[in-house]
Amino acid sequence: MAALPEKVTIIEVGPRDGLQNEKESVPTATKLAFIGKLVEAGLKHIEATSFVSPKAVPQLADAMEVARGLPAAPGVTFSALAPNEKGLDRAIESGIRRIAVFTAASESFTKKNINMTIAESLAVFAPVVSKALAAGLSVRGYVSTSFVCLYEGDIAKEKVLDVSQRLLDMGVDEVAISDTIGAASPKDVFDTVGFVLQRIPRDKIALHFHDTYGTALANVLAGLQLGIATFDASAGGLGGCPYAPGASGNLATEDLVYMLDRMGIATGVQLDKLVEASTLIASRLNRRLPSRQWQRLNRA
Ligand code: HMG
Ligand code: MG
C-alpha cells in the first residue's frame, strides 16, 4: 500500500451541513451546546452555520446568533458559508474569521442551489473573496457535484479541475471537492481527484463525502491513497442539501475517526467525546442517527 498521511485534519460540518436539512427548527442554544461538545471532542475546524438567504435555508436563519455565541476556543477555527456579498457582510459583522463560498461542477445543481450559473457564481465570488481577505478572513471554496449530479449524471473531471483552479486563482486557500449526492465510488475518486492532483497540490484539496450508498469511507481510503489529508464529516452522519433531494447524510465523523484511529492515523479527536456530541443532538432531534459508532453505543 502507498504511504498514507500520518495525520488527517477533519473539518466538522455537522452544525452546518448536518443541520441545514432538518425540518424542525433547532433552537440556537441547542446548536451552541452541540458545537461546545464538538470542541470538547477535540475538533479544531468546525463549520458552524451559513450566512445564506433565510428563505433558502430557514434552519440556519439564526446564523448571526450562532456565530456570536460561539465559545472562546483557542486553536479552533469556526467557519460559515457565504454565497454573496450580503453573506460576507453578515459574516464579518458576526465576528467569524473564515467563510466558504460554494459553487458546483454541474450547471443544473448550481442553478437550483444558488440560482446562478457556474460562471455567475464565480463572478459573484471574486469580489467576495477579495473583500474577505482584505478584512483578514480566510476563505474555503466548495465544488459540489464533483463526481455525479442528480440532474446531469456523471461529471467531467476537466470541469472539476477548471472550477477548482478558478476558485484557487481568486484566493481561496482550500477547495473541497464534494460528492453532494453521495454516489461516488473509489474509482471516481481515483479518476477525478487523481486528475485534479496533476495540476493542484494535494494540500489545497479537501474531500467532502455524503454517504447515500455507503461508499463514503471507501472513498476516504481512496483519497488517503492519493495523499489527501483533509476530510469533511458530520457528527452522527447528519446532513444533506435541501437542493439535492434524495441525498442522505454526510460521512459520520465517528466512523471516520474510528477508521483512522484503527489505521494509526492521528486526528486529535476523542471518539467517546464525539459520540457524546452526537447523542446530545440526537436527543434534541428525537431520533436515531446513521453513524455506525453511534448506533453501536446506543442500541435501541
Ligand atoms: P436569489 O433569490 O437568487 O438572490 O438567491 P437574491 O439576491 O435575489 O435575494 C433573494 C432574497 O434573499 C433577498 O431578500 C435578499 O436580500 C436575500 P428579499 O428582498 O426577498 O427579502 N438574501 C440574503 N439574505 C441573507 N443572507 C444572504 C442573502 N443573499 C440574499 N447571504 C442565494 C440566491 C444565493 C442568496 C440563495 O439561493 C441562497 O441563499 N442559497 C443557499 C442555498 C444553500 O445554502 N444550500 C445548501 C448549502 S450548499 C451544500 O450543502 C453543499 C455542500 O455541503 C457541499 C456538497 O455536499 O456538495 C457545501
Ligand atoms: Mg454537503
JSON list of N, CA and C in Angstrom, two decimals, residues 145-187:
[
{"chain": "A", "resi": 145, "resn": "THR", "atom": "N", "xyz": [-21.17, 18.50, -6.48]},
{"chain": "A", "resi": 145, "resn": "THR", "atom": "CA", "xyz": [-21.42, 17.58, -7.60]},
{"chain": "A", "resi": 145, "resn": "THR", "atom": "C", "xyz": [-20.15, 17.35, -8.43]},
{"chain": "A", "resi": 146, "resn": "SER", "atom": "N", "xyz": [-19.07, 17.01, -7.76]},
{"chain": "A", "resi": 146, "resn": "SER", "atom": "CA", "xyz": [-17.80, 16.82, -8.46]},
{"chain": "A", "resi": 146, "resn": "SER", "atom": "C", "xyz": [-17.69, 15.45, -9.14]},
{"chain": "A", "resi": 147, "resn": "PHE", "atom": "N", "xyz": [-18.60, 14.54, -8.79]},
{"chain": "A", "resi": 147, "resn": "PHE", "atom": "CA", "xyz": [-18.50, 13.19, -9.36]},
{"chain": "A", "resi": 147, "resn": "PHE", "atom": "C", "xyz": [-19.77, 12.83, -10.14]},
{"chain": "A", "resi": 148, "resn": "VAL", "atom": "N", "xyz": [-20.90, 12.97, -9.46]},
{"chain": "A", "resi": 148, "resn": "VAL", "atom": "CA", "xyz": [-22.19, 12.63, -10.06]},
{"chain": "A", "resi": 148, "resn": "VAL", "atom": "C", "xyz": [-23.19, 13.71, -9.66]},
{"chain": "A", "resi": 149, "resn": "CYS", "atom": "N", "xyz": [-24.04, 14.09, -10.62]},
{"chain": "A", "resi": 149, "resn": "CYS", "atom": "CA", "xyz": [-25.08, 15.08, -10.32]},
{"chain": "A", "resi": 149, "resn": "CYS", "atom": "C", "xyz": [-26.43, 14.42, -10.49]},
{"chain": "A", "resi": 150, "resn": "LEU", "atom": "N", "xyz": [-27.33, 14.73, -9.57]},
{"chain": "A", "resi": 150, "resn": "LEU", "atom": "CA", "xyz": [-28.68, 14.19, -9.63]},
{"chain": "A", "resi": 150, "resn": "LEU", "atom": "C", "xyz": [-29.36, 14.52, -10.96]},
{"chain": "A", "resi": 151, "resn": "TYR", "atom": "N", "xyz": [-29.05, 15.68, -11.50]},
{"chain": "A", "resi": 151, "resn": "TYR", "atom": "CA", "xyz": [-29.73, 16.16, -12.71]},
{"chain": "A", "resi": 151, "resn": "TYR", "atom": "C", "xyz": [-28.95, 15.87, -13.98]},
{"chain": "A", "resi": 152, "resn": "GLU", "atom": "N", "xyz": [-27.60, 15.78, -13.88]},
{"chain": "A", "resi": 152, "resn": "GLU", "atom": "CA", "xyz": [-26.78, 15.65, -15.10]},
{"chain": "A", "resi": 152, "resn": "GLU", "atom": "C", "xyz": [-26.00, 14.35, -15.20]},
{"chain": "A", "resi": 153, "resn": "GLY", "atom": "N", "xyz": [-26.06, 13.52, -14.16]},
{"chain": "A", "resi": 153, "resn": "GLY", "atom": "CA", "xyz": [-25.31, 12.26, -14.22]},
{"chain": "A", "resi": 153, "resn": "GLY", "atom": "C", "xyz": [-23.82, 12.47, -13.98]},
{"chain": "A", "resi": 154, "resn": "ASP", "atom": "N", "xyz": [-23.00, 11.70, -14.69]},
{"chain": "A", "resi": 154, "resn": "ASP", "atom": "CA", "xyz": [-21.55, 11.75, -14.47]},
{"chain": "A", "resi": 154, "resn": "ASP", "atom": "C", "xyz": [-20.99, 13.12, -14.84]},
{"chain": "A", "resi": 155, "resn": "ILE", "atom": "N", "xyz": [-20.05, 13.56, -14.04]},
{"chain": "A", "resi": 155, "resn": "ILE", "atom": "CA", "xyz": [-19.47, 14.89, -14.23]},
{"chain": "A", "resi": 155, "resn": "ILE", "atom": "C", "xyz": [-18.04, 14.75, -14.77]},
{"chain": "A", "resi": 156, "resn": "ALA", "atom": "N", "xyz": [-17.71, 15.57, -15.75]},
{"chain": "A", "resi": 156, "resn": "ALA", "atom": "CA", "xyz": [-16.37, 15.50, -16.36]},
{"chain": "A", "resi": 156, "resn": "ALA", "atom": "C", "xyz": [-15.31, 16.02, -15.38]},
{"chain": "A", "resi": 157, "resn": "LYS", "atom": "N", "xyz": [-14.23, 15.24, -15.27]},
{"chain": "A", "resi": 157, "resn": "LYS", "atom": "CA", "xyz": [-13.16, 15.64, -14.34]},
{"chain": "A", "resi": 157, "resn": "LYS", "atom": "C", "xyz": [-12.52, 16.97, -14.75]},
{"chain": "A", "resi": 158, "resn": "GLU", "atom": "N", "xyz": [-12.54, 17.26, -16.05]},
{"chain": "A", "resi": 158, "resn": "GLU", "atom": "CA", "xyz": [-11.98, 18.53, -16.54]},
{"chain": "A", "resi": 158, "resn": "GLU", "atom": "C", "xyz": [-12.74, 19.72, -15.94]},
{"chain": "A", "resi": 159, "resn": "LYS", "atom": "N", "xyz": [-14.05, 19.54, -15.77]},
{"chain": "A", "resi": 159, "resn": "LYS", "atom": "CA", "xyz": [-14.88, 20.62, -15.22]},
{"chain": "A", "resi": 159, "resn": "LYS", "atom": "C", "xyz": [-14.52, 20.85, -13.74]},
{"chain": "A", "resi": 160, "resn": "VAL", "atom": "N", "xyz": [-14.29, 19.75, -13.03]},
{"chain": "A", "resi": 160, "resn": "VAL", "atom": "CA", "xyz": [-13.95, 19.85, -11.60]},
{"chain": "A", "resi": 160, "resn": "VAL", "atom": "C", "xyz": [-12.61, 20.59, -11.45]},
{"chain": "A", "resi": 161, "resn": "LEU", "atom": "N", "xyz": [-11.65, 20.22, -12.29]},
{"chain": "A", "resi": 161, "resn": "LEU", "atom": "CA", "xyz": [-10.35, 20.89, -12.25]},
{"chain": "A", "resi": 161, "resn": "LEU", "atom": "C", "xyz": [-10.51, 22.38, -12.58]},
{"chain": "A", "resi": 162, "resn": "ASP", "atom": "N", "xyz": [-11.27, 22.68, -13.62]},
{"chain": "A", "resi": 162, "resn": "ASP", "atom": "CA", "xyz": [-11.43, 24.07, -14.05]},
{"chain": "A", "resi": 162, "resn": "ASP", "atom": "C", "xyz": [-12.04, 24.93, -12.93]},
{"chain": "A", "resi": 163, "resn": "VAL", "atom": "N", "xyz": [-13.13, 24.45, -12.32]},
{"chain": "A", "resi": 163, "resn": "VAL", "atom": "CA", "xyz": [-13.79, 25.25, -11.28]},
{"chain": "A", "resi": 163, "resn": "VAL", "atom": "C", "xyz": [-12.87, 25.35, -10.05]},
{"chain": "A", "resi": 164, "resn": "SER", "atom": "N", "xyz": [-12.19, 24.27, -9.70]},
{"chain": "A", "resi": 164, "resn": "SER", "atom": "CA", "xyz": [-11.28, 24.28, -8.55]},
{"chain": "A", "resi": 164, "resn": "SER", "atom": "C", "xyz": [-10.17, 25.30, -8.77]},
{"chain": "A", "resi": 165, "resn": "GLN", "atom": "N", "xyz": [-9.60, 25.27, -9.98]},
{"chain": "A", "resi": 165, "resn": "GLN", "atom": "CA", "xyz": [-8.50, 26.18, -10.29]},
{"chain": "A", "resi": 165, "resn": "GLN", "atom": "C", "xyz": [-8.95, 27.64, -10.22]},
{"chain": "A", "resi": 166, "resn": "ARG", "atom": "N", "xyz": [-10.14, 27.90, -10.73]},
{"chain": "A", "resi": 166, "resn": "ARG", "atom": "CA", "xyz": [-10.65, 29.28, -10.70]},
{"chain": "A", "resi": 166, "resn": "ARG", "atom": "C", "xyz": [-10.86, 29.76, -9.27]},
{"chain": "A", "resi": 167, "resn": "LEU", "atom": "N", "xyz": [-11.33, 28.88, -8.43]},
{"chain": "A", "resi": 167, "resn": "LEU", "atom": "CA", "xyz": [-11.52, 29.27, -7.02]},
{"chain": "A", "resi": 167, "resn": "LEU", "atom": "C", "xyz": [-10.17, 29.57, -6.37]},
{"chain": "A", "resi": 168, "resn": "LEU", "atom": "N", "xyz": [-9.18, 28.71, -6.63]},
{"chain": "A", "resi": 168, "resn": "LEU", "atom": "CA", "xyz": [-7.86, 28.94, -6.04]},
{"chain": "A", "resi": 168, "resn": "LEU", "atom": "C", "xyz": [-7.25, 30.23, -6.59]},
{"chain": "A", "resi": 169, "resn": "ASP", "atom": "N", "xyz": [-7.45, 30.48, -7.90]},
{"chain": "A", "resi": 169, "resn": "ASP", "atom": "CA", "xyz": [-6.90, 31.70, -8.51]},
{"chain": "A", "resi": 169, "resn": "ASP", "atom": "C", "xyz": [-7.47, 32.96, -7.87]},
{"chain": "A", "resi": 170, "resn": "MET", "atom": "N", "xyz": [-8.72, 32.86, -7.40]},
{"chain": "A", "resi": 170, "resn": "MET", "atom": "CA", "xyz": [-9.28, 34.08, -6.79]},
{"chain": "A", "resi": 170, "resn": "MET", "atom": "C", "xyz": [-8.89, 34.22, -5.32]},
{"chain": "A", "resi": 171, "resn": "GLY", "atom": "N", "xyz": [-8.24, 33.20, -4.74]},
{"chain": "A", "resi": 171, "resn": "GLY", "atom": "CA", "xyz": [-7.68, 33.38, -3.39]},
{"chain": "A", "resi": 171, "resn": "GLY", "atom": "C", "xyz": [-8.20, 32.48, -2.30]},
{"chain": "A", "resi": 172, "resn": "VAL", "atom": "N", "xyz": [-9.04, 31.48, -2.66]},
{"chain": "A", "resi": 172, "resn": "VAL", "atom": "CA", "xyz": [-9.41, 30.54, -1.60]},
{"chain": "A", "resi": 172, "resn": "VAL", "atom": "C", "xyz": [-8.17, 29.70, -1.26]},
{"chain": "A", "resi": 173, "resn": "ASP", "atom": "N", "xyz": [-8.07, 29.24, -0.01]},
{"chain": "A", "resi": 173, "resn": "ASP", "atom": "CA", "xyz": [-6.85, 28.50, 0.37]},
{"chain": "A", "resi": 173, "resn": "ASP", "atom": "C", "xyz": [-7.05, 26.99, 0.32]},
{"chain": "A", "resi": 174, "resn": "GLU", "atom": "N", "xyz": [-8.30, 26.57, 0.06]},
{"chain": "A", "resi": 174, "resn": "GLU", "atom": "CA", "xyz": [-8.59, 25.13, 0.03]},
{"chain": "A", "resi": 174, "resn": "GLU", "atom": "C", "xyz": [-9.87, 24.92, -0.78]},
{"chain": "A", "resi": 175, "resn": "VAL", "atom": "N", "xyz": [-9.86, 23.87, -1.57]},
{"chain": "A", "resi": 175, "resn": "VAL", "atom": "CA", "xyz": [-11.06, 23.53, -2.33]},
{"chain": "A", "resi": 175, "resn": "VAL", "atom": "C", "xyz": [-11.59, 22.19, -1.82]},
{"chain": "A", "resi": 176, "resn": "ALA", "atom": "N", "xyz": [-12.87, 22.17, -1.46]},
{"chain": "A", "resi": 176, "resn": "ALA", "atom": "CA", "xyz": [-13.50, 20.93, -1.00]},
{"chain": "A", "resi": 176, "resn": "ALA", "atom": "C", "xyz": [-14.20, 20.28, -2.20]},
{"chain": "A", "resi": 177, "resn": "ILE", "atom": "N", "xyz": [-13.62, 19.25, -2.71]},
{"chain": "A", "resi": 177, "resn": "ILE", "atom": "CA", "xyz": [-14.21, 18.51, -3.82]},
{"chain": "A", "resi": 177, "resn": "ILE", "atom": "C", "xyz": [-15.30, 17.61, -3.22]},
{"chain": "A", "resi": 178, "resn": "SER", "atom": "N", "xyz": [-16.53, 17.85, -3.66]},
{"chain": "A", "resi": 178, "resn": "SER", "atom": "CA", "xyz": [-17.67, 17.34, -2.89]},
{"chain": "A", "resi": 178, "resn": "SER", "atom": "C", "xyz": [-18.55, 16.38, -3.68]},
{"chain": "A", "resi": 179, "resn": "ASP", "atom": "N", "xyz": [-18.93, 15.29, -3.01]},
{"chain": "A", "resi": 179, "resn": "ASP", "atom": "CA", "xyz": [-19.87, 14.32, -3.57]},
{"chain": "A", "resi": 179, "resn": "ASP", "atom": "C", "xyz": [-21.22, 14.61, -2.94]},
{"chain": "A", "resi": 180, "resn": "THR", "atom": "N", "xyz": [-21.90, 15.58, -3.47]},
{"chain": "A", "resi": 180, "resn": "THR", "atom": "CA", "xyz": [-23.13, 16.12, -2.89]},
{"chain": "A", "resi": 180, "resn": "THR", "atom": "C", "xyz": [-24.21, 15.07, -2.68]},
{"chain": "A", "resi": 181, "resn": "ILE", "atom": "N", "xyz": [-24.35, 14.15, -3.64]},
{"chain": "A", "resi": 181, "resn": "ILE", "atom": "CA", "xyz": [-25.43, 13.16, -3.51]},
{"chain": "A", "resi": 181, "resn": "ILE", "atom": "C", "xyz": [-24.92, 11.80, -3.01]},
{"chain": "A", "resi": 182, "resn": "GLY", "atom": "N", "xyz": [-23.66, 11.75, -2.63]},
{"chain": "A", "resi": 182, "resn": "GLY", "atom": "CA", "xyz": [-23.14, 10.52, -2.01]},
{"chain": "A", "resi": 182, "resn": "GLY", "atom": "C", "xyz": [-23.15, 9.33, -2.93]},
{"chain": "A", "resi": 183, "resn": "ALA", "atom": "N", "xyz": [-22.87, 9.56, -4.20]},
{"chain": "A", "resi": 183, "resn": "ALA", "atom": "CA", "xyz": [-22.97, 8.48, -5.19]},
{"chain": "A", "resi": 183, "resn": "ALA", "atom": "C", "xyz": [-21.62, 8.02, -5.73]},
{"chain": "A", "resi": 184, "resn": "ALA", "atom": "N", "xyz": [-20.55, 8.66, -5.33]},
{"chain": "A", "resi": 184, "resn": "ALA", "atom": "CA", "xyz": [-19.24, 8.33, -5.91]},
{"chain": "A", "resi": 184, "resn": "ALA", "atom": "C", "xyz": [-18.71, 7.01, -5.37]},
{"chain": "A", "resi": 185, "resn": "SER", "atom": "N", "xyz": [-17.82, 6.40, -6.16]},
{"chain": "A", "resi": 185, "resn": "SER", "atom": "CA", "xyz": [-17.12, 5.19, -5.71]},
{"chain": "A", "resi": 185, "resn": "SER", "atom": "C", "xyz": [-15.62, 5.53, -5.67]},
{"chain": "A", "resi": 186, "resn": "PRO", "atom": "N", "xyz": [-14.82, 4.64, -5.06]},
{"chain": "A", "resi": 186, "resn": "PRO", "atom": "CA", "xyz": [-13.38, 4.89, -5.04]},
{"chain": "A", "resi": 186, "resn": "PRO", "atom": "C", "xyz": [-12.80, 5.11, -6.45]},
{"chain": "A", "resi": 187, "resn": "LYS", "atom": "N", "xyz": [-13.34, 4.43, -7.45]},
{"chain": "A", "resi": 187, "resn": "LYS", "atom": "CA", "xyz": [-12.81, 4.63, -8.81]},
{"chain": "A", "resi": 187, "resn": "LYS", "atom": "C", "xyz": [-13.02, 6.08, -9.27]}
]
